[in-house]
mmCIF file with all atom_site columns, C-alpha atoms in Angstrom:
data_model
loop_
_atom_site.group_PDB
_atom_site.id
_atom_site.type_symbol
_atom_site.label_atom_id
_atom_site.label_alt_id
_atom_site.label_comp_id
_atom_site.label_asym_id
_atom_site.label_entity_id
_atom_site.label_seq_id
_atom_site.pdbx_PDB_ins_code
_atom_site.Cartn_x
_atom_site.Cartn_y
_atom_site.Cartn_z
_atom_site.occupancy
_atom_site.B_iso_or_equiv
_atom_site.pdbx_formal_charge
_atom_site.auth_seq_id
_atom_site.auth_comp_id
_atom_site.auth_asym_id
_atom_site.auth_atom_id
_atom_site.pdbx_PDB_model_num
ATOM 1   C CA . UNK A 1 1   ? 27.198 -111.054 193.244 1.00 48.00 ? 274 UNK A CA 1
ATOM 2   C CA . UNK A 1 2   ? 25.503 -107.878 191.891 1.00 44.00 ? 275 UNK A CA 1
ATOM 3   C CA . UNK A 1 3   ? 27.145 -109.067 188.860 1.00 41.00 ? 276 UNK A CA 1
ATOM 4   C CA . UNK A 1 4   ? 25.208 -112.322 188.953 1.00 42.00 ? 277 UNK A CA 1
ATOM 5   C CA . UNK A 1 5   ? 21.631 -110.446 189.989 1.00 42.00 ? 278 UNK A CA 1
ATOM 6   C CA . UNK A 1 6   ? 21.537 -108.464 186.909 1.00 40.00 ? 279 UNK A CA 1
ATOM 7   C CA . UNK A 1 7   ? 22.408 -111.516 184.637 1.00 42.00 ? 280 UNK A CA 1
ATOM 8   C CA . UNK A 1 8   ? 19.680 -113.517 186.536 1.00 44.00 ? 281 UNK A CA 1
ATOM 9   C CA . UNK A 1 9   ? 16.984 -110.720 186.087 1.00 40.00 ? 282 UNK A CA 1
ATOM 10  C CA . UNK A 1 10  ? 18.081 -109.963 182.656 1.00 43.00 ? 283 UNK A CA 1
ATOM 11  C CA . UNK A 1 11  ? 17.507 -113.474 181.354 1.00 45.00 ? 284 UNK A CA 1
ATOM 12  C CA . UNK A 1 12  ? 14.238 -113.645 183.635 1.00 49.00 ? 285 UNK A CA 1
ATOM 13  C CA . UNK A 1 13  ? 12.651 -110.358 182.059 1.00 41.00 ? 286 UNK A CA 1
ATOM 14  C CA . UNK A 1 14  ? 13.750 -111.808 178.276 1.00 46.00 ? 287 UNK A CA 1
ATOM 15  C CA . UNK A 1 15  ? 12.348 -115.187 179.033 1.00 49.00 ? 288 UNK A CA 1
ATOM 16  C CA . UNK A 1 16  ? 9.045  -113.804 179.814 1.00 47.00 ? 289 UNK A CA 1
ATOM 17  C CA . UNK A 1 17  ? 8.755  -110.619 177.368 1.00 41.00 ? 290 UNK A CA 1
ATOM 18  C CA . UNK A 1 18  ? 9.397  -113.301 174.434 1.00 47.00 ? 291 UNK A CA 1
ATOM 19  C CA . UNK A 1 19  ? 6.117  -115.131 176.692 1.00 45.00 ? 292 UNK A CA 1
ATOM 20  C CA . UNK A 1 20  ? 3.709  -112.357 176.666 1.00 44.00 ? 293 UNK A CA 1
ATOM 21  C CA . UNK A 1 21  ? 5.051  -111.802 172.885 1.00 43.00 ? 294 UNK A CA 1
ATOM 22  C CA . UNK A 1 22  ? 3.552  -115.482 172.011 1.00 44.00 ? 295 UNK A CA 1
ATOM 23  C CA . UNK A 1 23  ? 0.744  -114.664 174.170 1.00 43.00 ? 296 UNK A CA 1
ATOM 24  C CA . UNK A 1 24  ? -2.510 -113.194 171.844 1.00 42.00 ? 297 UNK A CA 1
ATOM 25  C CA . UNK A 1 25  ? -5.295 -113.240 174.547 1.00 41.00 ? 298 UNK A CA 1
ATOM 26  C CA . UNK A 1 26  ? -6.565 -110.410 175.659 1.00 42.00 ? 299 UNK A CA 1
ATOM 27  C CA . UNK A 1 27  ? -7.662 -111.451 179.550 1.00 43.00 ? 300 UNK A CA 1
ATOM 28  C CA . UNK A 1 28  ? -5.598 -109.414 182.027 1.00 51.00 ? 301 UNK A CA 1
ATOM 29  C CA . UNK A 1 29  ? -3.317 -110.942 184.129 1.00 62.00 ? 302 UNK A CA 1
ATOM 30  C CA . UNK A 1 30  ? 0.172  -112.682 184.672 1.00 75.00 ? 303 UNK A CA 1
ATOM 31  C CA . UNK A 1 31  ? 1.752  -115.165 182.099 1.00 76.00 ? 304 UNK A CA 1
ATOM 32  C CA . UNK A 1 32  ? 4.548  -116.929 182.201 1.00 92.00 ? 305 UNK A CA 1
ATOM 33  C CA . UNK A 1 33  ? 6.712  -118.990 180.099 1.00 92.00 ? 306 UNK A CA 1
ATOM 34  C CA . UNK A 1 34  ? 4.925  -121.287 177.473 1.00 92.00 ? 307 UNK A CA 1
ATOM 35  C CA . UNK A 1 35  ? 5.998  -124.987 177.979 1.00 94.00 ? 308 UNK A CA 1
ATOM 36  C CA . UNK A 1 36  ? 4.152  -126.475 175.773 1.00 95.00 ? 309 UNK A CA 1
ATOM 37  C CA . UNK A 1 37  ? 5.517  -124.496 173.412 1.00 94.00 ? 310 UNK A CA 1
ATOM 38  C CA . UNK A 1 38  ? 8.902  -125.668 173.750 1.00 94.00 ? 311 UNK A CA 1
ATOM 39  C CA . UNK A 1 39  ? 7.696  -129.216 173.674 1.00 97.00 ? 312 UNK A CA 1
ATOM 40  C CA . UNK A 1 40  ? 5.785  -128.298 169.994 1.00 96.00 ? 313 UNK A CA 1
ATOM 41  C CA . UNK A 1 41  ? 8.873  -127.033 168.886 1.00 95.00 ? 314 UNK A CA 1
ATOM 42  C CA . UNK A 1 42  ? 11.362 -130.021 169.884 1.00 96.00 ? 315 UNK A CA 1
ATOM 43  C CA . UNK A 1 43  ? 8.652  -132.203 168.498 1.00 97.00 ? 316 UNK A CA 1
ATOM 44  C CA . UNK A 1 44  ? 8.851  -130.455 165.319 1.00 96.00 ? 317 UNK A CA 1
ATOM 45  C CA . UNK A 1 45  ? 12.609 -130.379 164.765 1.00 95.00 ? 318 UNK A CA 1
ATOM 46  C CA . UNK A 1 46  ? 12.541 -134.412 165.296 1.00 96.00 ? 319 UNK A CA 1
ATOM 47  C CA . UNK A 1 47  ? 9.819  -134.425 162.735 1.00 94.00 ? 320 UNK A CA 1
ATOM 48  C CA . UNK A 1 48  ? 12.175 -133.223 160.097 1.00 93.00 ? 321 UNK A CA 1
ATOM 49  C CA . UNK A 1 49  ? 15.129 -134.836 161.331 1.00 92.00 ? 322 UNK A CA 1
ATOM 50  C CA . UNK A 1 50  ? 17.007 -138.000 160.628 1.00 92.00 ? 323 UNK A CA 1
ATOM 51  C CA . UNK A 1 51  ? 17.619 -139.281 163.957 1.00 94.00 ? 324 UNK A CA 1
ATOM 52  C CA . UNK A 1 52  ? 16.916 -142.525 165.095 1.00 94.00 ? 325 UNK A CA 1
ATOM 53  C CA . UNK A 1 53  ? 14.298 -142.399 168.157 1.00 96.00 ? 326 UNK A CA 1
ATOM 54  C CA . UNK A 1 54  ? 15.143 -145.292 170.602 1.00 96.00 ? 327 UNK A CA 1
ATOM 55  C CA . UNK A 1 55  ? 12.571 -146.113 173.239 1.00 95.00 ? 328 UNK A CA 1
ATOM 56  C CA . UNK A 1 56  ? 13.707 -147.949 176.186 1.00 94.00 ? 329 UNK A CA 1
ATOM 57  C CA . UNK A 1 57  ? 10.958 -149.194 178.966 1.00 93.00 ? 330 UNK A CA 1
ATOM 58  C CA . UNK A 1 58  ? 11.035 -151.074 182.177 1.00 91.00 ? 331 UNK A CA 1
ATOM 59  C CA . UNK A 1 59  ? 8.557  -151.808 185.106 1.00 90.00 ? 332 UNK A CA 1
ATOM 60  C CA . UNK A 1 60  ? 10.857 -151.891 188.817 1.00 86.00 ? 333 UNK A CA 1
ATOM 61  C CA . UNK A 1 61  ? 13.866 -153.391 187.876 1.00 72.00 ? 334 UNK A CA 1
ATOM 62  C CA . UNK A 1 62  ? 13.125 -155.936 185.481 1.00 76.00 ? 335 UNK A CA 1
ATOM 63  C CA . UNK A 1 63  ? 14.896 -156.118 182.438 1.00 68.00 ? 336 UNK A CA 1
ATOM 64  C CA . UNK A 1 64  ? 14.679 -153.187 179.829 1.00 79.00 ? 337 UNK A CA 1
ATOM 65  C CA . UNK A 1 65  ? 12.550 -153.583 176.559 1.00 88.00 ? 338 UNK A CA 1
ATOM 66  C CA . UNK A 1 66  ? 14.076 -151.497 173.856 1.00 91.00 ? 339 UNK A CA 1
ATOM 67  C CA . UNK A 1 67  ? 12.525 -150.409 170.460 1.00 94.00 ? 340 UNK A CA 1
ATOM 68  C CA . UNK A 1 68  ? 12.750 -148.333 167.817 1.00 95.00 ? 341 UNK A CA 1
ATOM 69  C CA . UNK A 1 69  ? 9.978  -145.893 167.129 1.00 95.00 ? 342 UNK A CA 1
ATOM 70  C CA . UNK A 1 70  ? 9.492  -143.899 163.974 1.00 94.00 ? 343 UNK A CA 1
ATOM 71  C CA . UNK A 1 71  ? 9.088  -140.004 163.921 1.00 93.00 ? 344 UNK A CA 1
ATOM 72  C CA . UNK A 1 72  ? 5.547  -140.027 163.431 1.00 93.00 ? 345 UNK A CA 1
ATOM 73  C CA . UNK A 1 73  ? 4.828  -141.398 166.522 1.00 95.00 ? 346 UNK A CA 1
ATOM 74  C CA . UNK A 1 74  ? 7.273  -139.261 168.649 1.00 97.00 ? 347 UNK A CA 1
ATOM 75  C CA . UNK A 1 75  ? 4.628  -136.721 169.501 1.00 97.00 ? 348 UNK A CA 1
ATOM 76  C CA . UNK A 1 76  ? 3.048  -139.223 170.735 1.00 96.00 ? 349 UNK A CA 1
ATOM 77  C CA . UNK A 1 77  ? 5.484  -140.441 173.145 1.00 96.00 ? 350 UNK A CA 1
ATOM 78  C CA . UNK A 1 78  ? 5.968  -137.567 174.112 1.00 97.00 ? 351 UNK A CA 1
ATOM 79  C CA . UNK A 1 79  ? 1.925  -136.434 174.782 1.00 97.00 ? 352 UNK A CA 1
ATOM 80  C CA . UNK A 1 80  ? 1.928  -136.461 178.626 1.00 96.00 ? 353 UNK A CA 1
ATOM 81  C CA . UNK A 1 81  ? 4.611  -133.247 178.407 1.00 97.00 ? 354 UNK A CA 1
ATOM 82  C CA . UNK A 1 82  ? 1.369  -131.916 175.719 1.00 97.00 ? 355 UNK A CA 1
ATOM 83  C CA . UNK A 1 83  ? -0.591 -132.020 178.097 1.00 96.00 ? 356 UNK A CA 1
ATOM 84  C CA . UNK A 1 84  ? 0.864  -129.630 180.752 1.00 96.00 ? 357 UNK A CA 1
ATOM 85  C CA . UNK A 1 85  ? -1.240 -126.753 181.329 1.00 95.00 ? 358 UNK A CA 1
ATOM 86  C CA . UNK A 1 86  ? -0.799 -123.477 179.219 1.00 94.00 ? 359 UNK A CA 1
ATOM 87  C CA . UNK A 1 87  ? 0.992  -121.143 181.836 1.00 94.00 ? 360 UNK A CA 1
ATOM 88  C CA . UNK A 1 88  ? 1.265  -118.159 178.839 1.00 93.00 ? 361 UNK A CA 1
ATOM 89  C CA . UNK A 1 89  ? -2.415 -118.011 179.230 1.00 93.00 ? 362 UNK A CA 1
ATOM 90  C CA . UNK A 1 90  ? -3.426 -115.122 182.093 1.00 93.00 ? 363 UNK A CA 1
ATOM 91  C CA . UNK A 1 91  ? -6.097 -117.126 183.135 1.00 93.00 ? 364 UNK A CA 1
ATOM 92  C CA . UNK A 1 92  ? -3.904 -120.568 183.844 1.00 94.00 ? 365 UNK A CA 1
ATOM 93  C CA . UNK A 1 93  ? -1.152 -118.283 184.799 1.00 94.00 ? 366 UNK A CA 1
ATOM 94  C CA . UNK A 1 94  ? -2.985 -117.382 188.146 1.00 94.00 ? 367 UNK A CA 1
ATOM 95  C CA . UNK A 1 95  ? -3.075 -120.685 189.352 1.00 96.00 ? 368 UNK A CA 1
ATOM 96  C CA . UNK A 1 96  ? 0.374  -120.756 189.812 1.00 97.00 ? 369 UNK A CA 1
ATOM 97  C CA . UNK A 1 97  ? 3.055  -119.300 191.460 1.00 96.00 ? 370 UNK A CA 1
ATOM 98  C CA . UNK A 1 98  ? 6.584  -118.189 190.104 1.00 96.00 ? 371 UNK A CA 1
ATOM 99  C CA . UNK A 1 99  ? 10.248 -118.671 191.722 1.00 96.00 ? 372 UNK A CA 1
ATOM 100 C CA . UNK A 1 100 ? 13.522 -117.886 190.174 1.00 95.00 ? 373 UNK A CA 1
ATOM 101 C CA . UNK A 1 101 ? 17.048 -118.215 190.973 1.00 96.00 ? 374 UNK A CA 1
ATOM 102 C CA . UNK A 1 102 ? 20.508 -118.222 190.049 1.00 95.00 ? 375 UNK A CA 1
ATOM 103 C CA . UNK A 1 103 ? 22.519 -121.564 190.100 1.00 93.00 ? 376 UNK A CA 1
ATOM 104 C CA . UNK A 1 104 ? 26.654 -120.393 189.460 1.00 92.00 ? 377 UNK A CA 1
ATOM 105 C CA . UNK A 1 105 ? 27.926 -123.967 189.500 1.00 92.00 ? 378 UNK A CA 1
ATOM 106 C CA . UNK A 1 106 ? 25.694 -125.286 186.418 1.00 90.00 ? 379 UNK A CA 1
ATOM 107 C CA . UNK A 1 107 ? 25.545 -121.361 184.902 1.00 91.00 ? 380 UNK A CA 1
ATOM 108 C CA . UNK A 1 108 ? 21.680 -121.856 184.909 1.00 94.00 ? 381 UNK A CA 1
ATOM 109 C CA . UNK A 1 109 ? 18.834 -120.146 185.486 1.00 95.00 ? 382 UNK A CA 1
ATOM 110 C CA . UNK A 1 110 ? 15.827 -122.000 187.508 1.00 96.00 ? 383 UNK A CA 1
ATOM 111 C CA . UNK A 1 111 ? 12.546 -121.169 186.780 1.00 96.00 ? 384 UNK A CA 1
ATOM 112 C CA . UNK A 1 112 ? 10.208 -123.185 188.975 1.00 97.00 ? 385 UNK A CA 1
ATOM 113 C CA . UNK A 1 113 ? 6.193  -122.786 189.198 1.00 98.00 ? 386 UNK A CA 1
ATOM 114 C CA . UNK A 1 114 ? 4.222  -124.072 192.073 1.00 97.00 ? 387 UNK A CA 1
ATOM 115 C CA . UNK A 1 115 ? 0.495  -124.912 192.393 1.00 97.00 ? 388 UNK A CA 1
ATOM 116 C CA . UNK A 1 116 ? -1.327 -122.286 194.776 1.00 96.00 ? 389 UNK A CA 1
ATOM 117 C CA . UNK A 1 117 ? -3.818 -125.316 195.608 1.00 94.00 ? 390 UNK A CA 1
ATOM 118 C CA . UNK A 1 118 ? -2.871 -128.264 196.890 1.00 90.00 ? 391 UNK A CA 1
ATOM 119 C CA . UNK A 1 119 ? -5.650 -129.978 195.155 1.00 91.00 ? 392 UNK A CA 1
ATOM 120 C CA . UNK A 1 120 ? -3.656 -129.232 191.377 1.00 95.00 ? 393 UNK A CA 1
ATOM 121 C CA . UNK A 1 121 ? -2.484 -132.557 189.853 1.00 95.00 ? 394 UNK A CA 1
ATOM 122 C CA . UNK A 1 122 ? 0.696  -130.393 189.331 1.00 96.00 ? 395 UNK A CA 1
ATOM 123 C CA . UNK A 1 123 ? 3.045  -130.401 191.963 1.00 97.00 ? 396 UNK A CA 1
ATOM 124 C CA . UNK A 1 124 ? 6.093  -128.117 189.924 1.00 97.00 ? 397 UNK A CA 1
ATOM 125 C CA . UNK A 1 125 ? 7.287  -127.358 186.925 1.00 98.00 ? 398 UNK A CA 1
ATOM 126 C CA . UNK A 1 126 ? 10.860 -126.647 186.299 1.00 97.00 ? 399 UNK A CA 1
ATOM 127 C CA . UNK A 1 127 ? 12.666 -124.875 182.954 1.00 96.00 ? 400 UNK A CA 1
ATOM 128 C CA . UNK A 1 128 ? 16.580 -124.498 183.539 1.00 96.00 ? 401 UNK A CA 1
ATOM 129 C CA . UNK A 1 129 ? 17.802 -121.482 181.193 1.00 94.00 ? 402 UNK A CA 1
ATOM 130 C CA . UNK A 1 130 ? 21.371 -121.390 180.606 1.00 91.00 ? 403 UNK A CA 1
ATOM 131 C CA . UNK A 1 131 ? 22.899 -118.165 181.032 1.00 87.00 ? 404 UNK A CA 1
ATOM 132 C CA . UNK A 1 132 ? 25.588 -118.834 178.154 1.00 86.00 ? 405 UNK A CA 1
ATOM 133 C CA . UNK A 1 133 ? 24.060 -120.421 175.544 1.00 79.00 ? 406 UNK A CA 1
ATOM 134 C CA . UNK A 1 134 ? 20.879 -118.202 173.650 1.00 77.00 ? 407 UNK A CA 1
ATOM 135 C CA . UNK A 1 135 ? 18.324 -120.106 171.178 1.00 70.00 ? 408 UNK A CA 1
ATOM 136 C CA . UNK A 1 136 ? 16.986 -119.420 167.524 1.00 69.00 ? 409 UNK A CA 1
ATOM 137 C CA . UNK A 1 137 ? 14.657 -117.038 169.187 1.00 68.00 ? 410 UNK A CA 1
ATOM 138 C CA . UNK A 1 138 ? 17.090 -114.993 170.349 1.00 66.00 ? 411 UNK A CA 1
ATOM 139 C CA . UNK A 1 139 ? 15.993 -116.248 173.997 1.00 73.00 ? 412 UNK A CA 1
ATOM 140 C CA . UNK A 1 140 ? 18.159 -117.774 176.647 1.00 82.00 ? 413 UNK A CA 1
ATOM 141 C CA . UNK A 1 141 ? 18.279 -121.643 175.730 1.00 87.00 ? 414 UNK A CA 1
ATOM 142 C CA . UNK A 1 142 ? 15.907 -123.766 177.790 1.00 93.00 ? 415 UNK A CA 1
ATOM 143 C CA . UNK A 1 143 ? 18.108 -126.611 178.368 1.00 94.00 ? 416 UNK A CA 1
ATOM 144 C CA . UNK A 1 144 ? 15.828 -128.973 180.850 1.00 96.00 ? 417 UNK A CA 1
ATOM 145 C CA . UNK A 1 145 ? 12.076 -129.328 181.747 1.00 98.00 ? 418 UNK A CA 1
ATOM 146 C CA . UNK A 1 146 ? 11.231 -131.096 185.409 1.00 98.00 ? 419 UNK A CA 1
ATOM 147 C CA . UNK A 1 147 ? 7.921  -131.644 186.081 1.00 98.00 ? 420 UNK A CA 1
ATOM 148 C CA . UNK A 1 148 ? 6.678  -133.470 189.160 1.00 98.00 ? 421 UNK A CA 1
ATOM 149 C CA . UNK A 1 149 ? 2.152  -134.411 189.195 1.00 96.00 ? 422 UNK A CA 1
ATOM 150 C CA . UNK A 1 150 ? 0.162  -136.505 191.125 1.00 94.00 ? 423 UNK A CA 1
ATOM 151 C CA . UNK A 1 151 ? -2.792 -137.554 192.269 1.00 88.00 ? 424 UNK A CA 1
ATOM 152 C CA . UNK A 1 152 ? -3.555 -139.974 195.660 1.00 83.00 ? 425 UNK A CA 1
ATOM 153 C CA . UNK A 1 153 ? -7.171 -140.799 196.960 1.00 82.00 ? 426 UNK A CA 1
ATOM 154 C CA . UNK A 1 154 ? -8.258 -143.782 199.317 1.00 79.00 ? 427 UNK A CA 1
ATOM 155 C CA . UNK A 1 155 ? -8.791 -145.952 196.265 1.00 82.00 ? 428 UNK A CA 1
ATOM 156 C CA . UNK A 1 156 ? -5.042 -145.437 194.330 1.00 86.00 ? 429 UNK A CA 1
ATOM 157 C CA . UNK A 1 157 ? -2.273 -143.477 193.966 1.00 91.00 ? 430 UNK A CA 1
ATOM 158 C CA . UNK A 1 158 ? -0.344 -141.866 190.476 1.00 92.00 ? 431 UNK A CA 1
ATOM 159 C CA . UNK A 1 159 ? 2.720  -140.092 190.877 1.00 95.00 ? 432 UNK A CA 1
ATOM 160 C CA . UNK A 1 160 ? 4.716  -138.833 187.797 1.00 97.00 ? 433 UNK A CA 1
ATOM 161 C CA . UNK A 1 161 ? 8.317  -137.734 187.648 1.00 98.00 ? 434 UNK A CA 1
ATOM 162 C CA . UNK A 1 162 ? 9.082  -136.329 183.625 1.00 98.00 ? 435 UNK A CA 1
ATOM 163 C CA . UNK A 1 163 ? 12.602 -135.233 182.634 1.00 98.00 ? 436 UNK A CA 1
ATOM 164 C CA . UNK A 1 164 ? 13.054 -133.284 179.452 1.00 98.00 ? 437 UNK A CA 1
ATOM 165 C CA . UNK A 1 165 ? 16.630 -132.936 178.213 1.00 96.00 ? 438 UNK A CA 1
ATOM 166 C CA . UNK A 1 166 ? 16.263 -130.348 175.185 1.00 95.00 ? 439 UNK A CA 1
ATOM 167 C CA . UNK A 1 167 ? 17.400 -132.153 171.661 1.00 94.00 ? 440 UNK A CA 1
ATOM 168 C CA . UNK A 1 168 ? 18.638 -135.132 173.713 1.00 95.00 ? 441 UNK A CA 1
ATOM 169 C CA . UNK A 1 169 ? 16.301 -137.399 175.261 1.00 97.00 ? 442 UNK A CA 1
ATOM 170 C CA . UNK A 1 170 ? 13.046 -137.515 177.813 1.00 97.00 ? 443 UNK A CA 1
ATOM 171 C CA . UNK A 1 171 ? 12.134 -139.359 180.543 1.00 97.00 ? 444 UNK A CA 1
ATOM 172 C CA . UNK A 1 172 ? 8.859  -140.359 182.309 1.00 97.00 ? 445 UNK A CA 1
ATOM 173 C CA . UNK A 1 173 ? 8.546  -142.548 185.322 1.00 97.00 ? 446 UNK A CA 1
ATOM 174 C CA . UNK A 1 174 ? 5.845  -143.393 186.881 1.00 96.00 ? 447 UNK A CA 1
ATOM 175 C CA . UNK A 1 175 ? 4.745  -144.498 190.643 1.00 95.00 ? 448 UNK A CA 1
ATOM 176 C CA . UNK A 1 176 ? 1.417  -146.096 191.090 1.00 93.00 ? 449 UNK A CA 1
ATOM 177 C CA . UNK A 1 177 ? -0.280 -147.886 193.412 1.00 90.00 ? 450 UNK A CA 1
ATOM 178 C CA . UNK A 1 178 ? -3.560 -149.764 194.591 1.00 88.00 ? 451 UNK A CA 1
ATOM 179 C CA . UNK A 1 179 ? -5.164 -150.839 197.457 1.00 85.00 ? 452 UNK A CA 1
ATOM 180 C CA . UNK A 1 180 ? -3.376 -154.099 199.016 1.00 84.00 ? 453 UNK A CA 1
ATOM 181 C CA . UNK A 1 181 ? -0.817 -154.246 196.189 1.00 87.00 ? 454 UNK A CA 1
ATOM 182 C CA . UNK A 1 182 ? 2.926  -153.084 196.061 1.00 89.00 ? 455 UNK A CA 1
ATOM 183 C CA . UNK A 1 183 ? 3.868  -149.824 194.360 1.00 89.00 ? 456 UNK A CA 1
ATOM 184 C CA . UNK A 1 184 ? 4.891  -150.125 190.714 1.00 92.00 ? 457 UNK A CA 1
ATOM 185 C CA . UNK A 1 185 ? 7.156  -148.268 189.091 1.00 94.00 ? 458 UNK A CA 1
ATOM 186 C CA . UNK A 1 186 ? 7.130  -147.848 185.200 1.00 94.00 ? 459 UNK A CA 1
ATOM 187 C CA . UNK A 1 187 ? 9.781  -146.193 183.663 1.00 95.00 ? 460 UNK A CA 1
ATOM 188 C CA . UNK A 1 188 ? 9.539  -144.768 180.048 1.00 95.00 ? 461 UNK A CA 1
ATOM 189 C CA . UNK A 1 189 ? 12.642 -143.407 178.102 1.00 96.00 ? 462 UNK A CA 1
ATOM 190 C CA . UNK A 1 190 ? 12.864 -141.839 174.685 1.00 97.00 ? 463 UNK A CA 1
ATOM 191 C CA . UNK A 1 191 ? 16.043 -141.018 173.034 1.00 97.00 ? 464 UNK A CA 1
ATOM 192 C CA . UNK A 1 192 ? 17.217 -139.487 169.614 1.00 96.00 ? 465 UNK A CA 1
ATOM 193 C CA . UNK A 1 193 ? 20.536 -137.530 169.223 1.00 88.00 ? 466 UNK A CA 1
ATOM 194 C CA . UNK A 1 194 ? 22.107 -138.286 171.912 1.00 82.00 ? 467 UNK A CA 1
ATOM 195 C CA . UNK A 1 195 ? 25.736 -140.052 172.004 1.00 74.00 ? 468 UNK A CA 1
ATOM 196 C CA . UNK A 1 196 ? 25.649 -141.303 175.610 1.00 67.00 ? 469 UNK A CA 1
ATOM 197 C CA . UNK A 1 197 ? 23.304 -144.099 174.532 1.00 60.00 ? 470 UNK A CA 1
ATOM 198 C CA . UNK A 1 198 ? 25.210 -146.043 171.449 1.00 53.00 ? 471 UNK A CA 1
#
């Protein structure tokens, strides 16, 4: 168990050194682990790739519409995971709160961060790390992003659920509601080399 401990604070301490490395502003403070970082640099690699992007789409369980995008318009597929808020910055960074832990049977590390208000449109964000496999940086590997937002007032109701499988595939569904109509669920899925879906 001790055994596990070290390994978990080990890739913790790495994860956020190579952060604060990334990090040039000078306001004091906490930072944690860039996200949107990791998005810019997935986006990137598919930029120079030669994969074929496959989007697949769906609203409830209708039947699913699939196309073929080109690489020029990944990024902006994938823009709502741009749009998650800079937690390297100090001054973001405080608005959030930071949990880690250990999971043995997946060999990954769980880095979750949690709104301190309940009025944030973020609900969590999620970065598994595995513990065996490091990156180009040098850093534990960030295999998969969760992030859970939403926003409900008397008038309508948005709730987002976004999956990020690093070099594989991303998913966004989406809940959302208005007054005196049923809740509609779109789903949005983006793929490019990844085997499961030929």
């Amino acid at each position: 168990m001790k055994v596990l401990a070290t390994l978990l604070l080990a890739v913790i301490i790495t994860l956020t050194i190579s952060c604060k490395e990334k990090n040039n502003s000078n306001t004091p403070g906490k930072s944690y682990i860039d996200v949107t970082s990791i998005i810019k640099a997935q986006i990137a690699h598919v930029d120079t790739s030669l994969y074929s992007i496959m989007q697949l789409e769906w609203i409830d369980t209708s039947s699913t519409d699939t196309t073929y995008i080109k690489r020029e318009d990944f990024k902006s597929a994938a823009k709502e995971f741009l749009l998650l808020p800079q937690l390297s910055h100090p001054a973001i960074a405080k608005e959030y709160k930071q949990e880690s832990r250990y999971d043995s049977l997946t060999r990954k590390v769980i880095i979750s961060y949690f709104p301190v208000s309940d009025n944030n449109e973020i609900k969590k964000i999620e970065l598994m790390a595995s513990v065996d496999e490091i990156g180009k940086d040098g850093n534990n590997r960030v295999t998969n992003l969760i992030v859970e937002k939403g926003k409900t007032d008397r008038n309508s109701s948005r709730i987002q659920k976004m999956y990020w499988n690093t070099d594989r595939n991303f998913s966004i569904v989406t809940f959302s509601q208005l007054p005196g109509q049923p809740e509609k669920i779109t789903t949005t899925k983006v793929i490019w080399n990844d085997d499961s879906f030929k």
